[in-house]
Tab-separated table of C-alpha atoms in Angstrom:
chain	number	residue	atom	x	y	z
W	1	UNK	CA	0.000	0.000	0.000
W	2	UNK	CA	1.017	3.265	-0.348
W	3	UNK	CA	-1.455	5.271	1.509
W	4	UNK	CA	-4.362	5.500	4.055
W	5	UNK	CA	-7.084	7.253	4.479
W	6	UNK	CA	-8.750	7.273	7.642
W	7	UNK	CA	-12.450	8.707	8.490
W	8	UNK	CA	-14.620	8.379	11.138
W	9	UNK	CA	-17.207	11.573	12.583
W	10	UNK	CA	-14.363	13.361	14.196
W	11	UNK	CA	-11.280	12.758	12.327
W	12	UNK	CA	-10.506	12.657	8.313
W	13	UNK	CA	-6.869	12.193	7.425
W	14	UNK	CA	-4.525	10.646	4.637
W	15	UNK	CA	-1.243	8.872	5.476
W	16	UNK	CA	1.208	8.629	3.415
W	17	UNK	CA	3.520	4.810	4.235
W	18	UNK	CA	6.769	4.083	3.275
W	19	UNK	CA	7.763	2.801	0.100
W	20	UNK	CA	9.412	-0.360	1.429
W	21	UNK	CA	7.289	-0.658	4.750
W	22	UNK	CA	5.812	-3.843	6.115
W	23	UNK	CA	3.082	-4.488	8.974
W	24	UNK	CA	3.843	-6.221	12.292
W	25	UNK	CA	1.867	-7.153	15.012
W	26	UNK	CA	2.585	-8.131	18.489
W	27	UNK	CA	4.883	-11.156	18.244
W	28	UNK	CA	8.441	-9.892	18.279
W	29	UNK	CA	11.588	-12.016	17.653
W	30	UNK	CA	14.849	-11.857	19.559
W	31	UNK	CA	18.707	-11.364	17.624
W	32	UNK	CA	17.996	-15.236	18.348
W	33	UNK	CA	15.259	-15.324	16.391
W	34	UNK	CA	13.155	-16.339	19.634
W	35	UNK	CA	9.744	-15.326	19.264
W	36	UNK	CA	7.564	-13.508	22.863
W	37	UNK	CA	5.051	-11.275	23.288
W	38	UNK	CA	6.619	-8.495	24.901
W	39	UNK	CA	2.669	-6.765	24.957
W	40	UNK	CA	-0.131	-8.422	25.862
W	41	UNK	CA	-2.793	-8.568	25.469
W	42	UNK	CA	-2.175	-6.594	21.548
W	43	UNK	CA	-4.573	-6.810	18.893
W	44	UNK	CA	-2.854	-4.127	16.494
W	45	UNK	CA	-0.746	-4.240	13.244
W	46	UNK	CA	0.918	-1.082	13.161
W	47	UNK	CA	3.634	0.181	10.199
W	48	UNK	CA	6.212	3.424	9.623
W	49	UNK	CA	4.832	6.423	7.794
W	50	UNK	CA	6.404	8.660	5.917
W	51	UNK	CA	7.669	11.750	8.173
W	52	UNK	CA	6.255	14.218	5.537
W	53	UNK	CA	3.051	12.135	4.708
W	54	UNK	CA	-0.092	13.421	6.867
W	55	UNK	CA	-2.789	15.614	5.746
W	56	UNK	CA	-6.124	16.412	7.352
W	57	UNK	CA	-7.390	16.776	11.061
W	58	UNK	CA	-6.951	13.550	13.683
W	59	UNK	CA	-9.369	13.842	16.776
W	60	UNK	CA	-8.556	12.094	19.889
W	61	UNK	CA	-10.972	9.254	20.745
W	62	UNK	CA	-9.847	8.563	24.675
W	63	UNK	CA	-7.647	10.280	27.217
W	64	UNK	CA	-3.833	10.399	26.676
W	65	UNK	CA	-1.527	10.392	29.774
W	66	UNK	CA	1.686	12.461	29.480
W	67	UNK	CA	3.785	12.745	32.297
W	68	UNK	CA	0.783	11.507	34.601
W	69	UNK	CA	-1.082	14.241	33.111
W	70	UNK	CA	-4.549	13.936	31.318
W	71	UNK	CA	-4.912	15.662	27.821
W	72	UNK	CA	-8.246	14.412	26.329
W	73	UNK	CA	-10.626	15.496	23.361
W	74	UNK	CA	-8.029	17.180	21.282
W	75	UNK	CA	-7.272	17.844	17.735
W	76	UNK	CA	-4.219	17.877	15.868
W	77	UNK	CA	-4.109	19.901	12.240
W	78	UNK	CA	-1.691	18.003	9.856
W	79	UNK	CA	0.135	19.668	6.695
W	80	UNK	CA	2.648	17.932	4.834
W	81	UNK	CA	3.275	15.649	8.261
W	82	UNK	CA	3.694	18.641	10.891
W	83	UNK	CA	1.056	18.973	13.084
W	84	UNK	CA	0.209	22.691	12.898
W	85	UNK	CA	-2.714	23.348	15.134
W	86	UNK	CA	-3.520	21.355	18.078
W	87	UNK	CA	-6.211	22.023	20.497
W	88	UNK	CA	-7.431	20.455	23.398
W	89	UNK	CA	-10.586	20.205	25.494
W	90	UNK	CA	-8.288	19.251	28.814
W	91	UNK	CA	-4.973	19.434	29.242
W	92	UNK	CA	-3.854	22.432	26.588
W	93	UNK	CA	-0.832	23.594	28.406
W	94	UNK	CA	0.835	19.962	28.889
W	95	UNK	CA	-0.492	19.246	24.804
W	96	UNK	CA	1.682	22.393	24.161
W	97	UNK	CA	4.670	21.134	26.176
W	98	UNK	CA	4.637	17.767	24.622
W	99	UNK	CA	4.599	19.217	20.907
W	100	UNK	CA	7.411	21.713	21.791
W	101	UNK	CA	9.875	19.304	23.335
W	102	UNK	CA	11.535	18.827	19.796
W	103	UNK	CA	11.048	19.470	15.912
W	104	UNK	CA	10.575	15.757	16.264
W	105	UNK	CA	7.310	15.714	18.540
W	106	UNK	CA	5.834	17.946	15.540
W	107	UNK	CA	5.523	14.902	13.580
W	108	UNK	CA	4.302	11.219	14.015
W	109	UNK	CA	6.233	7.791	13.279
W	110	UNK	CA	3.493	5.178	13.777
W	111	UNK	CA	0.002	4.513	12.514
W	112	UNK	CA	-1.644	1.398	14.052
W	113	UNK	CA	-4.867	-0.357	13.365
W	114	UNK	CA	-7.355	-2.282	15.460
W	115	UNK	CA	-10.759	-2.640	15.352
W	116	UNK	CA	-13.468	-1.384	17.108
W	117	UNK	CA	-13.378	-3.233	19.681
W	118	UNK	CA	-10.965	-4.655	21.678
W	119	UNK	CA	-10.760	-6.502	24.941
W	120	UNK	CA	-9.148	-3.346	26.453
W	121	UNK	CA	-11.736	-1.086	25.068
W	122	UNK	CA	-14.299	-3.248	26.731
W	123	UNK	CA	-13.063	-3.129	30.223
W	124	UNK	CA	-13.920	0.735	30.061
W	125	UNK	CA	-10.630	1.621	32.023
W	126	UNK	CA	-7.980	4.046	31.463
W	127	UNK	CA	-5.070	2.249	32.392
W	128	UNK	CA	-2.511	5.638	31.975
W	129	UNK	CA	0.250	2.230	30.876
W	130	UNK	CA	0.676	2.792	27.356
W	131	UNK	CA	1.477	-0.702	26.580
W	132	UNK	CA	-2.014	-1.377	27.200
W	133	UNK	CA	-4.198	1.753	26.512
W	134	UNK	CA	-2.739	1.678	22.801
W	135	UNK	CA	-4.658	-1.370	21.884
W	136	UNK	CA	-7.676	-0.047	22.786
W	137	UNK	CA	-8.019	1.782	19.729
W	138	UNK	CA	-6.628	2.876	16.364
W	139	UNK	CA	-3.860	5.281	17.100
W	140	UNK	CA	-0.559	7.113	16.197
W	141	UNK	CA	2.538	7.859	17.970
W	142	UNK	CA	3.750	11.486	18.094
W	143	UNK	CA	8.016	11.175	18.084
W	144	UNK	CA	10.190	8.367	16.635
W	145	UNK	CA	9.033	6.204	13.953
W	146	UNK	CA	10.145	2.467	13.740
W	147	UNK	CA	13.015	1.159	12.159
W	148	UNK	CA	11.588	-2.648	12.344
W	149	UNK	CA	8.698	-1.609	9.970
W	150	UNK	CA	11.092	-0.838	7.237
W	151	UNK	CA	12.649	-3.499	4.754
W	152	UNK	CA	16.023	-1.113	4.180
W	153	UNK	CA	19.090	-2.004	7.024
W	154	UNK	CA	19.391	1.452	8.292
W	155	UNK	CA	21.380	3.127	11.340
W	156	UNK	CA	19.636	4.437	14.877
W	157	UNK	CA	20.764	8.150	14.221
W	158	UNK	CA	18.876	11.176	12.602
W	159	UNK	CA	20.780	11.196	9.180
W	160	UNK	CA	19.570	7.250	8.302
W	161	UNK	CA	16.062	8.548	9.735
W	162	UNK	CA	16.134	11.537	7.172
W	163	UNK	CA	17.416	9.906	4.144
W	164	UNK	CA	14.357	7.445	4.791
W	165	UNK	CA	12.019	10.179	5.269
W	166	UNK	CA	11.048	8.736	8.450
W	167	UNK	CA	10.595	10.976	11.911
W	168	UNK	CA	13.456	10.841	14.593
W	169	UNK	CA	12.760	12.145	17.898
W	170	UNK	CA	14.039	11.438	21.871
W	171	UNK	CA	10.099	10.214	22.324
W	172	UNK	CA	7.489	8.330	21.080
W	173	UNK	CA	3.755	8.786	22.595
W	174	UNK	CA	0.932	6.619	21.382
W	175	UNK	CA	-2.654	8.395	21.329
W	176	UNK	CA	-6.187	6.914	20.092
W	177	UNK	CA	-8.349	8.339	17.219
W	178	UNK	CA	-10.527	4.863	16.413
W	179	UNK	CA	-14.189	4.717	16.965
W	180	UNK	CA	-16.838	2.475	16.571
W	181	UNK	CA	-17.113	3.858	12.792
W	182	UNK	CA	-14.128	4.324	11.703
W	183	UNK	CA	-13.451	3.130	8.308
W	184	UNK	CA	-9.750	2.429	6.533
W	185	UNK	CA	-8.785	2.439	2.930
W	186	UNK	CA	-5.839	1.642	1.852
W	187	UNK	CA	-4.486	3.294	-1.652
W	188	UNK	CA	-1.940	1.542	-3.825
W	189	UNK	CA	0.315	3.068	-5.825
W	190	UNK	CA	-1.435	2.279	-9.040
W	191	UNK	CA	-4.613	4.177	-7.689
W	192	UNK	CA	-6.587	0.944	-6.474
W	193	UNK	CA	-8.550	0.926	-3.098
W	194	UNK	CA	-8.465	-2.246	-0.546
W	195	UNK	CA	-11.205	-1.555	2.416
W	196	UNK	CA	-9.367	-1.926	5.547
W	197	UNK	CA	-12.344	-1.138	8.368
W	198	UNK	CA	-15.863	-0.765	7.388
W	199	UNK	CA	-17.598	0.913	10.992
W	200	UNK	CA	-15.017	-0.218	13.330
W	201	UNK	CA	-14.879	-3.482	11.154
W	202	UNK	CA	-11.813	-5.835	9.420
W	203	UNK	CA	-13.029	-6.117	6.255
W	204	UNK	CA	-9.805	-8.676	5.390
């Protein structure tokens, strides 16, 4: 694929992936090539964007903990990747801090997809542990993108980051956009559409 776009009644966004990206999902294998399941329960399959890639308007869909603080019901404003206006229902002042830390908490490095509804999202708890509140719900991390998502070897420093076009920052903060109707369609790059979600839905 080389694109998403994402709607639901609050949010209504295109991302752009990277050209030689692949999805992953929970299992994770050691330099031994031993396989765990460092999170659990996961039910996502998440993938490297393009730093540059994101247009449109994302709208929170549950409360985001930074630095044991509570920002919920925010939008972020994306052009060409940077998220240029951000407002937030609670929490402003500590949304502010967290997008000023660094050029690099302008932009986003991760899009993951669940459905939904997940067996977090049904226990109706805010757990303020990332590892679990991020498979609750579609979502993005603001900060450093993943290098295991990409295909290309490539160094941990900003250059390698840059000449893939991929975000580097000290950070990376998941929050939640999905709903109950969001819907997912993946773009390839000859034009063709593959449904992803249909109302909260796999549709593959």
């Amino acid at each position: 694929f080389k694109s998403l776009h994402i709607q639901n009644s609050r949010s209504d966004f295109t991302v752009e992936l990277c050209p030689d990206h692949f999805w992953e999902g929970g299992c994770e294998f050691s330099v031994d090539h031993i396989a765990s399941m460092p999170n659990f329960p996961t039910e996502e399959i998440f993938c490297t964007m393009q730093k540059t890639g994101i247009e449109g308007y994302v709208h929170s869909s549950r409360p985001f903990i930074f630095e044991n603080h509570i920002i919920d019901d925010f939008e972020l404003v994306f052009a060409k990747g940077k998220i240029v206006q951000a407002a937030a229902g609670i929490g402003q002042e500590y949304l502010d801090q967290l997008l000023n830390i660094e050029e690099g908490t302008r932009y986003c490095g991760e899009i993951a997809l669940l459905a939904g509804e997940t067996i977090i999202s049904r226990t109706n708890t805010i757990f303020k542990n990332t590892l679990l509140d991020e498979n609750a719900a579609c979502h993005m991390a603001i900060g450093c993108a993943y290098m295991s998502n990409l295909k290309t070897p490539m160094r941990n420093c900003r250059e390698d980051y840059e000449m893939m076009n991929i975000n580097y920052a000290s950070v990376h903060y998941d929050f939640m956009f999905g709903t109950a109707d969001t819907d997912v369609t993946a773009i390839d790059a000859s034009g063709n559409t593959t449904p992803l979600l249909r109302k909260g839905s796999w549709c593959i």
